[in-house]
Coordinates of C-alpha atoms in Angstrom, one line a residue:
Chain A
M106 CA 140.1 3.0 21.5
S107 CA 138.4 6.2 20.4
N108 CA 135.9 6.5 17.6
S109 CA 137.7 6.7 14.3
T110 CA 137.9 9.8 12.3
Y111 CA 137.2 8.0 9.0
E112 CA 134.9 5.2 8.1
V113 CA 136.3 2.6 5.8
K114 CA 133.8 0.6 3.8
L115 CA 135.1 -1.9 1.3
N116 CA 133.3 -2.7 -1.9
A117 CA 133.5 -6.2 -3.4
E118 CA 136.5 -5.5 -5.6
Q119 CA 138.4 -4.1 -2.6
V120 CA 137.4 -7.2 -0.5
K121 CA 138.8 -9.3 -3.3
D122 CA 142.1 -7.3 -3.3
M123 CA 142.3 -7.7 0.5
F124 CA 142.0 -11.5 0.3
L125 CA 144.5 -11.6 -2.6
Y126 CA 146.9 -10.0 -0.1
V127 CA 145.8 -12.3 2.7
G128 CA 146.5 -15.2 0.4
E129 CA 149.9 -13.9 -0.5
Q130 CA 150.8 -13.6 3.2
V131 CA 149.6 -17.1 4.1
I132 CA 151.6 -18.5 1.1
E133 CA 154.7 -16.6 2.2
N134 CA 154.3 -18.1 5.7
K135 CA 154.2 -21.7 4.3
P136 CA 157.6 -22.7 5.8
F137 CA 156.7 -21.2 9.2
L138 CA 153.3 -23.0 9.2
T139 CA 154.9 -26.2 8.1
K140 CA 157.4 -26.0 10.9
I141 CA 154.7 -25.4 13.5
D142 CA 152.6 -28.3 12.1
S143 CA 155.6 -30.6 12.0
A144 CA 156.0 -30.3 15.8
I145 CA 152.7 -31.9 16.5
G146 CA 150.9 -32.7 13.3
D147 CA 152.1 -34.2 10.0
G148 CA 153.7 -31.0 8.6
D149 CA 151.4 -30.4 5.7
H150 CA 149.3 -27.5 7.0
G151 CA 151.3 -24.8 5.3
I152 CA 151.3 -26.8 2.0
G153 CA 147.5 -27.3 2.2
M154 CA 146.8 -23.6 3.0
S155 CA 149.1 -22.5 0.2
V156 CA 147.3 -24.8 -2.3
G157 CA 143.9 -23.4 -1.1
F158 CA 144.9 -19.8 -1.4
K159 CA 146.7 -20.2 -4.8
K160 CA 143.5 -21.7 -6.2
A161 CA 141.3 -19.0 -4.5
D162 CA 143.6 -16.3 -6.0
E163 CA 143.3 -17.9 -9.4
N164 CA 139.5 -18.0 -9.2
L165 CA 139.2 -14.5 -7.8
N166 CA 141.3 -13.1 -10.6
K167 CA 139.1 -14.7 -13.2
K168 CA 136.2 -12.2 -12.7
E169 CA 135.0 -8.9 -11.3
F170 CA 132.8 -9.1 -8.2
T171 CA 129.8 -7.0 -7.2
T172 CA 128.9 -8.7 -4.0
I173 CA 130.9 -9.6 -0.9
N174 CA 129.0 -12.9 -0.8
D175 CA 130.4 -13.9 -4.2
V176 CA 134.0 -13.2 -3.0
F177 CA 133.6 -15.3 0.1
K178 CA 131.9 -18.1 -1.8
T179 CA 134.6 -18.2 -4.4
I180 CA 137.4 -18.4 -1.8
G181 CA 135.5 -21.0 0.2
M182 CA 134.6 -23.3 -2.7
S183 CA 138.2 -23.0 -4.1
M184 CA 139.5 -24.4 -0.8
I185 CA 136.8 -27.1 -0.4
A186 CA 137.3 -28.4 -3.9
N187 CA 141.1 -28.3 -4.0
M188 CA 142.8 -28.5 -0.6
G189 CA 141.6 -31.7 0.9
G190 CA 142.7 -32.6 4.4
A191 CA 140.8 -31.3 7.4
S192 CA 141.9 -27.7 6.7
G193 CA 140.2 -27.8 3.2
V194 CA 136.8 -28.3 4.6
I195 CA 137.3 -26.2 7.7
F196 CA 138.9 -23.1 6.1
G197 CA 136.5 -23.5 3.2
T198 CA 133.6 -23.5 5.6
L199 CA 135.0 -20.3 7.2
F200 CA 134.2 -18.5 4.0
T201 CA 131.1 -20.3 2.7
G202 CA 129.5 -20.7 6.1
G203 CA 130.1 -17.0 6.8
V204 CA 127.9 -15.9 3.9
K205 CA 125.4 -18.8 4.0
G206 CA 121.8 -17.4 4.0
L207 CA 123.2 -13.8 3.9
N208 CA 121.4 -11.4 1.5
P209 CA 123.6 -10.0 -1.3
Q210 CA 125.9 -7.3 0.2
E211 CA 127.8 -4.7 -1.8
E212 CA 129.9 -3.2 1.1
L213 CA 131.9 -4.7 3.9
T214 CA 131.6 -2.8 7.1
L215 CA 132.6 -3.9 10.6
P216 CA 129.1 -5.0 11.6
L217 CA 128.8 -7.1 8.4
L218 CA 132.3 -8.7 9.1
G219 CA 131.0 -9.4 12.6
Q220 CA 127.9 -11.1 11.2
I221 CA 130.0 -13.1 8.7
L222 CA 132.4 -14.3 11.4
E223 CA 129.5 -15.3 13.7
G224 CA 128.1 -17.5 10.9
A225 CA 131.5 -18.9 10.1
V226 CA 132.2 -19.9 13.7
K227 CA 128.8 -21.6 13.9
S228 CA 129.2 -23.5 10.6
I229 CA 132.7 -24.7 11.5
K230 CA 131.6 -25.9 14.9
E231 CA 128.7 -27.8 13.3
R232 CA 130.9 -29.4 10.7
G233 CA 134.1 -30.1 12.7
K234 CA 132.5 -30.5 16.2
A235 CA 135.4 -28.7 17.8
E236 CA 135.0 -26.3 20.7
L237 CA 137.2 -23.6 22.1
G238 CA 140.2 -25.2 23.9
D239 CA 140.4 -28.3 21.6
K240 CA 143.6 -27.0 20.0
T241 CA 142.1 -26.1 16.6
M242 CA 141.7 -23.0 14.5
I243 CA 138.6 -22.2 16.6
D244 CA 140.9 -21.2 19.4
A245 CA 141.9 -18.1 17.4
L246 CA 138.7 -17.6 15.3
E247 CA 136.2 -17.5 18.1
P248 CA 138.0 -15.0 20.2
A249 CA 138.6 -12.8 17.1
A250 CA 134.9 -12.9 16.3
A251 CA 134.0 -12.0 19.9
G252 CA 136.5 -9.2 19.8
I253 CA 134.9 -7.8 16.7
K254 CA 131.5 -8.0 18.3
Q255 CA 132.7 -5.9 21.2
S256 CA 134.3 -3.5 18.7
I257 CA 131.0 -3.1 16.9
E258 CA 129.3 -2.3 20.2
A259 CA 132.0 0.3 20.9
N260 CA 131.2 1.8 17.5
H261 CA 134.7 1.2 16.1
S262 CA 135.8 1.5 12.5
L263 CA 136.6 -1.5 10.3
L264 CA 140.4 -0.9 10.9
E265 CA 140.0 -0.6 14.7
G266 CA 137.9 -3.8 14.7
L267 CA 140.6 -5.7 12.8
V268 CA 143.2 -4.5 15.2
V269 CA 141.2 -5.9 18.0
A270 CA 140.6 -9.2 16.1
E271 CA 144.3 -9.6 15.3
K272 CA 145.1 -9.1 19.0
C273 CA 142.4 -11.6 20.1
A274 CA 143.6 -14.1 17.5
A275 CA 147.2 -13.8 18.7
D276 CA 146.1 -14.3 22.3
G277 CA 144.2 -17.4 21.1
V278 CA 147.2 -18.8 19.4
E279 CA 149.2 -18.2 22.6
K280 CA 146.5 -20.0 24.7
S281 CA 146.4 -22.9 22.2
K282 CA 149.9 -23.9 23.5
E283 CA 148.3 -24.9 26.8
Y284 CA 145.7 -27.2 25.3
V285 CA 145.7 -30.9 24.7
A286 CA 144.6 -31.7 21.1
K287 CA 141.1 -33.3 20.7
F288 CA 141.3 -33.5 16.9
G289 CA 143.7 -34.3 14.1
R290 CA 146.9 -36.1 14.3
A291 CA 148.1 -34.2 17.4
K292 CA 145.3 -36.0 19.3
S293 CA 147.5 -39.1 19.9
L294 CA 150.1 -36.9 21.5
G295 CA 148.1 -36.3 24.7
E296 CA 150.1 -34.1 27.1
R297 CA 153.0 -34.0 24.7
A298 CA 151.1 -31.5 22.6
I299 CA 151.3 -28.9 25.4
G300 CA 153.7 -26.1 24.7
H301 CA 153.1 -26.2 21.0
Q302 CA 150.8 -23.7 19.2
D303 CA 148.1 -24.9 16.9
A304 CA 148.9 -24.5 13.2
G305 CA 145.3 -23.8 12.1
A306 CA 144.9 -21.1 14.8
T307 CA 148.2 -19.6 13.6
T308 CA 146.8 -19.3 10.1
V309 CA 143.7 -17.6 11.4
W310 CA 146.0 -15.1 13.2
I311 CA 148.0 -14.5 10.0
M312 CA 144.7 -13.9 8.1
F313 CA 143.5 -11.2 10.5
K314 CA 147.0 -9.6 10.7
S315 CA 147.0 -9.4 6.9
M316 CA 143.5 -8.0 6.7
R317 CA 144.5 -5.3 9.2
E318 CA 147.6 -4.5 7.2
W319 CA 145.7 -4.2 4.0
V320 CA 143.0 -2.0 5.5
E321 CA 145.6 0.1 7.2
K322 CA 147.4 0.7 3.9
A323 CA 144.1 1.5 2.2
A324 CA 143.2 4.0 4.9
A325 CA 146.6 5.7 4.7
Q326 CA 146.0 6.2 1.0
Q327 CA 142.7 7.9 1.6
Chain B
M260 CA 166.7 -34.6 0.4
K261 CA 167.1 -36.5 -2.8
K262 CA 163.8 -37.6 -4.4
I263 CA 162.8 -38.6 -7.9
I264 CA 160.1 -36.1 -8.6
N265 CA 159.3 -33.2 -10.9
Q266 CA 157.2 -30.3 -9.4
P267 CA 156.2 -31.2 -5.8
E268 CA 152.6 -30.0 -6.6
C269 CA 152.3 -32.4 -9.5
V270 CA 153.3 -35.7 -7.7
V271 CA 149.7 -37.0 -7.3
E272 CA 148.7 -36.3 -10.9
E273 CA 151.9 -37.8 -12.2
T274 CA 151.6 -40.9 -10.0
I275 CA 148.2 -41.5 -11.5
E276 CA 149.5 -40.9 -15.1
G277 CA 152.2 -43.5 -14.5
F278 CA 149.8 -46.0 -13.1
L279 CA 147.4 -45.6 -16.0
A280 CA 150.2 -45.8 -18.5
A281 CA 150.8 -49.3 -17.2
Y282 CA 147.3 -50.5 -16.5
K283 CA 144.9 -48.5 -18.7
R284 CA 143.2 -51.6 -20.0
T285 CA 141.8 -52.3 -16.5
Y286 CA 141.5 -48.8 -15.0
Q287 CA 140.4 -45.4 -16.0
K288 CA 140.6 -41.9 -14.5
V289 CA 137.6 -40.1 -13.2
E290 CA 137.4 -36.8 -15.1
N291 CA 138.7 -33.6 -13.4
V292 CA 139.6 -35.3 -10.1
N293 CA 142.4 -37.5 -8.7
G294 CA 140.3 -40.6 -8.8
L295 CA 140.4 -44.0 -10.5
I296 CA 137.8 -46.6 -11.2
R297 CA 137.8 -50.2 -12.5
R298 CA 136.6 -50.5 -16.1
N299 CA 134.7 -53.7 -15.8
R300 CA 132.4 -53.5 -12.9
K301 CA 129.5 -55.7 -12.0
D302 CA 126.0 -54.6 -11.1
K303 CA 126.7 -54.7 -7.3
V304 CA 127.4 -52.6 -4.2
A305 CA 130.3 -50.4 -5.1
I306 CA 133.4 -50.2 -2.8
V307 CA 135.3 -46.9 -2.6
T308 CA 138.4 -46.4 -0.7
G309 CA 140.9 -43.6 -0.5
G310 CA 142.8 -41.1 1.5
G311 CA 146.0 -39.1 1.3
S312 CA 148.6 -40.0 -1.3
G313 CA 152.2 -40.9 -0.3
H314 CA 151.3 -44.4 1.1
E315 CA 151.6 -46.3 -2.2
P316 CA 150.5 -48.8 -3.2
L317 CA 147.8 -47.8 -0.7
F318 CA 145.2 -46.7 -1.8
L319 CA 145.5 -46.7 -5.6
G320 CA 146.7 -50.3 -5.6
L321 CA 143.5 -51.5 -3.8
I322 CA 141.2 -51.3 -6.7
G323 CA 140.6 -54.4 -8.7
E324 CA 138.5 -57.6 -8.9
G325 CA 137.4 -58.6 -5.4
L326 CA 138.7 -55.3 -4.0
A327 CA 137.6 -51.7 -4.4
D328 CA 135.8 -50.4 -7.5
G329 CA 137.0 -46.8 -7.1
V330 CA 139.7 -44.9 -5.3
T331 CA 139.9 -41.2 -4.4
L332 CA 143.3 -39.7 -3.8
G333 CA 144.1 -36.6 -1.8
N334 CA 147.4 -34.6 -1.9
V335 CA 150.3 -36.2 0.0
F336 CA 149.1 -37.2 3.5
A337 CA 146.0 -35.1 3.1
A338 CA 142.4 -36.4 2.7
P339 CA 140.8 -36.0 -0.7
P340 CA 138.4 -33.1 -1.2
P341 CA 134.7 -33.8 -1.1
T342 CA 134.2 -33.1 -4.8
N343 CA 136.8 -35.8 -5.5
V344 CA 135.1 -38.4 -3.3
F345 CA 131.7 -37.4 -4.8
E346 CA 132.8 -37.8 -8.4
V347 CA 134.4 -41.2 -7.8
A348 CA 131.4 -42.6 -5.9
K349 CA 129.0 -41.3 -8.6
A350 CA 131.1 -43.0 -11.3
V351 CA 131.0 -46.4 -9.6
D352 CA 127.4 -46.5 -8.2
S353 CA 125.2 -49.0 -10.1
G354 CA 122.2 -48.1 -8.1
K355 CA 123.0 -50.5 -5.3
G356 CA 124.8 -48.0 -3.1
V357 CA 128.4 -47.2 -2.2
L358 CA 130.4 -48.4 0.8
F359 CA 133.3 -46.1 1.8
I360 CA 136.3 -47.6 3.6
Y361 CA 139.0 -45.4 4.9
G362 CA 141.3 -44.8 7.9
N363 CA 140.0 -43.1 10.9
Y364 CA 141.5 -39.6 10.5
S365 CA 139.8 -36.2 11.1
G366 CA 140.4 -34.9 7.6
D367 CA 139.1 -38.0 5.9
I368 CA 135.9 -38.0 8.0
L369 CA 135.2 -34.4 7.2
N370 CA 135.8 -34.7 3.5
F371 CA 134.0 -38.1 3.0
G372 CA 131.3 -36.8 5.3
M373 CA 130.7 -33.8 3.2
A374 CA 130.7 -35.9 0.0
E375 CA 128.1 -38.2 1.5
E376 CA 125.8 -35.2 2.0
L377 CA 126.3 -34.3 -1.7
L378 CA 125.6 -37.9 -2.7
E379 CA 122.4 -38.0 -0.7
M380 CA 121.1 -35.1 -2.7
E381 CA 121.7 -37.3 -5.8
D382 CA 119.8 -40.2 -4.2
I383 CA 122.9 -42.3 -4.0
Q384 CA 123.0 -44.5 -0.9
T385 CA 126.2 -44.6 1.1
R386 CA 127.6 -46.3 4.2
T387 CA 131.0 -46.0 5.8
V388 CA 133.4 -48.3 7.7
L389 CA 136.3 -46.6 9.4
V390 CA 139.4 -48.6 9.7
T391 CA 140.7 -48.5 13.3
D392 CA 143.3 -51.2 13.5
D393 CA 146.3 -49.4 15.2
V394 CA 146.2 -50.7 18.8
A395 CA 149.0 -48.3 19.8
S396 CA 146.9 -45.2 19.0
A397 CA 144.2 -45.5 21.8
P398 CA 143.2 -48.1 24.4
V399 CA 140.5 -50.6 23.6
E400 CA 137.8 -48.7 25.5
R401 CA 138.3 -46.0 22.9
K402 CA 138.6 -48.3 19.8
G403 CA 136.7 -45.6 17.9
D404 CA 139.6 -43.2 18.3
R405 CA 142.1 -45.6 16.9
R406 CA 143.9 -44.8 13.6
G407 CA 143.7 -46.9 10.5
I408 CA 147.1 -48.3 9.2
A409 CA 147.9 -51.5 7.2
G410 CA 144.6 -53.0 8.3
D411 CA 143.0 -51.2 5.4
I412 CA 144.2 -54.1 3.2
F413 CA 142.3 -56.8 5.1
V414 CA 139.2 -54.7 5.5
V415 CA 139.0 -53.8 1.8
K416 CA 139.8 -57.4 0.9
I417 CA 136.8 -58.7 2.9
A418 CA 134.5 -55.9 1.6
G419 CA 135.4 -56.5 -2.0
A420 CA 134.7 -60.2 -1.7
A421 CA 131.4 -59.6 0.0
A422 CA 130.3 -57.1 -2.6
E423 CA 131.4 -59.4 -5.5
R424 CA 129.0 -62.0 -4.1
G425 CA 126.0 -59.7 -4.6
L426 CA 125.2 -59.0 -1.0
S427 CA 123.2 -55.9 -0.2
L428 CA 124.7 -52.6 1.0
E429 CA 123.6 -53.4 4.6
E430 CA 125.1 -56.9 4.5
V431 CA 128.4 -55.8 2.9
T432 CA 128.7 -53.0 5.5
Q433 CA 128.0 -55.4 8.4
V434 CA 130.6 -58.0 7.4
T435 CA 133.1 -55.2 6.6
Q436 CA 132.6 -53.7 10.0
K437 CA 133.2 -57.2 11.5
A438 CA 136.4 -57.4 9.5
N439 CA 137.6 -54.1 11.0
D440 CA 136.6 -55.3 14.5
H441 CA 138.7 -58.4 13.9
T442 CA 141.7 -56.5 12.6
F443 CA 144.6 -55.4 14.9
S444 CA 147.9 -53.8 14.0
I445 CA 151.0 -52.4 15.7
G446 CA 154.0 -50.7 14.0
V447 CA 157.4 -49.5 14.8
A448 CA 159.3 -46.6 13.1
L449 CA 163.0 -46.4 12.7
A450 CA 163.2 -43.3 10.5
P451 CA 160.7 -40.7 9.3
G452 CA 159.4 -40.4 5.8
S453 CA 159.4 -37.1 3.9
I454 CA 156.9 -34.9 2.2
P455 CA 157.9 -34.5 -1.5
G456 CA 159.2 -31.0 -2.0
A457 CA 159.8 -30.3 1.7
T458 CA 163.3 -29.3 2.6
E459 CA 163.2 -30.7 6.1
L460 CA 162.1 -34.0 7.6
P461 CA 158.9 -33.7 9.5
Y462 CA 160.5 -35.0 12.7
T463 CA 163.6 -36.8 13.7
L464 CA 164.5 -40.1 15.4
G465 CA 168.0 -40.6 16.8
D466 CA 170.3 -42.9 14.9
D467 CA 169.9 -45.6 17.6
E468 CA 166.2 -44.7 18.4
I469 CA 163.0 -46.3 17.4
E470 CA 159.4 -45.5 18.2
I471 CA 157.0 -48.3 19.0
G472 CA 153.5 -47.7 17.8
M473 CA 154.3 -44.6 15.8
G474 CA 151.6 -43.8 13.2
I475 CA 152.2 -43.7 9.4
H476 CA 152.5 -39.9 9.3
G477 CA 154.7 -39.8 12.4
E478 CA 152.0 -39.6 15.0
P479 CA 153.6 -40.6 18.3
G480 CA 153.2 -44.1 19.6
M481 CA 153.6 -45.8 22.9
E482 CA 157.3 -45.6 23.6
R483 CA 160.5 -44.2 22.2
T484 CA 163.3 -46.6 22.9
K485 CA 166.7 -47.8 21.8
M486 CA 167.2 -50.0 18.7
M487 CA 167.1 -53.7 19.5
F488 CA 167.5 -57.1 17.8
A489 CA 164.7 -58.1 15.3
D490 CA 163.5 -61.0 17.5
V491 CA 163.4 -58.9 20.7
L492 CA 161.5 -56.1 18.9
T493 CA 159.1 -58.6 17.2
D494 CA 158.4 -60.3 20.5
K495 CA 157.7 -57.0 22.2
L496 CA 155.2 -55.9 19.4
M497 CA 153.6 -59.4 19.3
E498 CA 153.0 -59.4 23.1
T499 CA 151.2 -56.0 22.9
L500 CA 149.2 -57.1 19.8
L501 CA 148.1 -60.4 21.3
A502 CA 147.1 -58.8 24.6
E503 CA 145.1 -56.1 22.8
S504 CA 143.4 -58.4 20.3
H505 CA 142.7 -61.2 22.7
I506 CA 143.8 -63.6 20.0
E507 CA 144.8 -66.8 21.8
S508 CA 145.6 -70.5 21.5
G509 CA 143.2 -72.2 19.1
D510 CA 142.4 -69.1 17.1
E511 CA 143.2 -68.7 13.4
V512 CA 144.6 -65.6 11.9
A513 CA 145.7 -64.1 8.6
V514 CA 148.9 -62.2 9.1
L515 CA 150.5 -59.2 7.3
V516 CA 154.0 -58.1 7.9
N517 CA 154.0 -54.7 6.2
G518 CA 157.1 -52.6 5.4
L519 CA 156.8 -48.8 5.8
G520 CA 158.7 -47.9 2.7
S521 CA 162.5 -48.2 3.1
T522 CA 162.7 -51.4 5.1
T523 CA 163.9 -54.3 3.0
L524 CA 162.2 -57.5 2.2
M525 CA 165.1 -59.2 4.0
E526 CA 164.3 -57.5 7.2
L527 CA 160.6 -58.1 6.8
L528 CA 161.2 -61.8 6.3
I529 CA 163.4 -62.0 9.4
V530 CA 160.5 -60.4 11.3
N531 CA 158.0 -62.8 9.7
R532 CA 160.1 -65.8 10.7
R533 CA 159.9 -64.7 14.4
V534 CA 156.1 -64.0 14.1
A535 CA 155.6 -67.5 12.7
Q536 CA 157.6 -69.0 15.5
M537 CA 155.8 -67.1 18.2
L538 CA 152.4 -68.0 16.8
E539 CA 153.3 -71.6 16.8
E540 CA 154.6 -71.4 20.4
K541 CA 151.2 -69.9 21.4
G542 CA 149.1 -72.4 19.5
I543 CA 147.7 -69.8 17.2
K544 CA 147.2 -71.0 13.6
A545 CA 148.6 -68.8 10.9
Y546 CA 146.1 -69.5 8.0
D547 CA 148.0 -67.1 5.7
M548 CA 151.1 -64.9 6.0
D549 CA 151.7 -62.0 3.7
V550 CA 155.1 -60.2 3.7
N551 CA 154.9 -57.0 1.6
S552 CA 155.0 -53.3 1.7
Y553 CA 151.4 -52.2 1.1
C554 CA 151.0 -49.3 3.4
T555 CA 154.0 -47.1 3.3
T556 CA 155.1 -43.5 4.1
Q557 CA 157.6 -42.5 1.4
E558 CA 161.0 -43.6 2.7
M559 CA 159.9 -44.2 6.3
A560 CA 161.7 -47.1 7.8
G561 CA 160.0 -49.7 10.0
F562 CA 157.2 -52.2 9.8
S563 CA 153.9 -53.2 11.1
I564 CA 152.3 -56.5 12.0
T565 CA 148.5 -56.9 11.3
F566 CA 146.3 -59.8 12.4
L567 CA 142.9 -60.5 11.0
K568 CA 141.2 -62.9 13.4
L569 CA 139.3 -65.4 11.2
D570 CA 135.9 -67.1 11.7
D571 CA 134.1 -69.2 9.0
E572 CA 132.5 -66.2 7.3
L573 CA 135.7 -64.1 7.2
K574 CA 137.8 -67.0 6.1
D575 CA 135.5 -67.8 3.2
L576 CA 135.6 -64.2 2.0
Y577 CA 139.4 -64.0 2.6
N578 CA 139.7 -67.0 0.2
A579 CA 137.8 -65.3 -2.6
P580 CA 140.0 -64.1 -5.5
A581 CA 141.4 -60.6 -5.4
D582 CA 143.4 -59.1 -8.2
S583 CA 145.1 -55.7 -8.6
P584 CA 148.6 -54.9 -9.8
Y585 CA 149.9 -54.8 -6.2
Y586 CA 147.6 -57.2 -4.3
K587 CA 146.6 -60.7 -5.3
K588 CA 144.9 -63.5 -3.4
G589 CA 143.3 -66.8 -4.1
L590 CA 144.2 -66.9 -7.7
S591 CA 146.7 -69.8 -7.5
S592 CA 147.9 -72.3 -5.0
T593 CA 150.8 -70.1 -3.9
S594 CA 148.6 -67.0 -3.2
I595 CA 147.5 -68.3 0.1
G596 CA 150.6 -69.6 1.8
G597 CA 149.3 -70.7 5.2
S598 CA 148.7 -74.2 6.6
V599 CA 145.4 -75.0 4.9
Y600 CA 146.8 -74.8 1.4
V601 CA 150.1 -76.4 2.2
K602 CA 148.5 -79.5 3.7

């Protein structure tokens, strides 16, 4: 991918709008996520994610934001406090862990997103103890974070980085089909989990896809 | 799917409201979270249980005298959020610490674990005993990976009795852990339960199919097979359970035959009849037999059999009174139905 001709930077209010759109897309995919989760889990992943994003949207809409940190913290805490289940803590930690210890930031750039994702992967692994290949959301998140890192080194724009992240997350979802589950209720399936994609990883892919779509639209309007 | 609910997202709140409408003299809600506590608590180690909703009367029916002091309820089949666990534990702690008892599931471990970190910051001491009674979910070498199912009842019963006697947090934890180590269950599913508001069943079982060892959320078990007579099925489950638990002639057990939601008392009693016959044949003494639906999954069909292998300490605690709207023991001569009381 060549260097981009424009440089998108998002301020806190734009990041908020982007995640309102991400939330909408995840909620819209509730039946799809539920179906995937029913195959090997207990079928409540879509319901849980939709509870989390509804609450996050509600809390995001309550105020105006000046820092990216605040947006991420608001989403993460909404999920941790309201979703429950494994996904509440894990997806909440994606947002809170990403900005833990980060100085207040007013603009989201690709390098900052890379840094946030690195922190998110580390925090989630610490809390959930899952590694790549355990058939969890890490299977999509870690490759996406790695893809963004490479994109930063290649001096890509935010949009180009998100295109790469979306592709890496999609590949991760595809690979998750080959894995035996080490966590959650699919664990007791053993070999029978093979052939089914992980629902958490699928949500991660939907999130990156939606972020890419939003930034793409924003860029087109510039 | 027909179901008597209002808005799917309100089922947990409305369940709690209905429970409190009936039992508000004894229980109260913890503010802002889906949690309940007993009104009259002693100055003692507090017992807190909980997990996903949809398994009623588990877990909300497990608070009461000689049982848990608080319960934290998640959404249907989902672990409660850490803030919920935190608020309930904080509300029941009398300074002597809190023992958490819950089934061994990833979501519960994550959320209760996070709550424990928050409680530590408030100088509230906590311990945890994970219920791991389902022998069908992992081999004995990996007992730590086993799921918790109806065994929750026995483990909370023993913990509640121990706490009521004024034992320390360490002592209560130790005997509760022993109760879990002595508790073994196996179940069979005939039909899936549903998630309120979902338009499709989470999985299907053929009309003539059953799954032995299937978990309470539909986690796969040991074997999918054809439907069989109650006695043949019970014998099959009992053989696995006895082999896994090493309960043998001369041992004494408390037994629970638990319905999963839509299986009738008639069916459960037919199973219990065969369990009693088989125990007698094997020379195992049934100290108490309980036939009820305590750990359910909406309209899931099927049942589980649970053994609590008794020793003097566990038997003594088992005999202590326990009283909640849905679980009673030791309060009258009929509460313990086994051989000792009948004699």
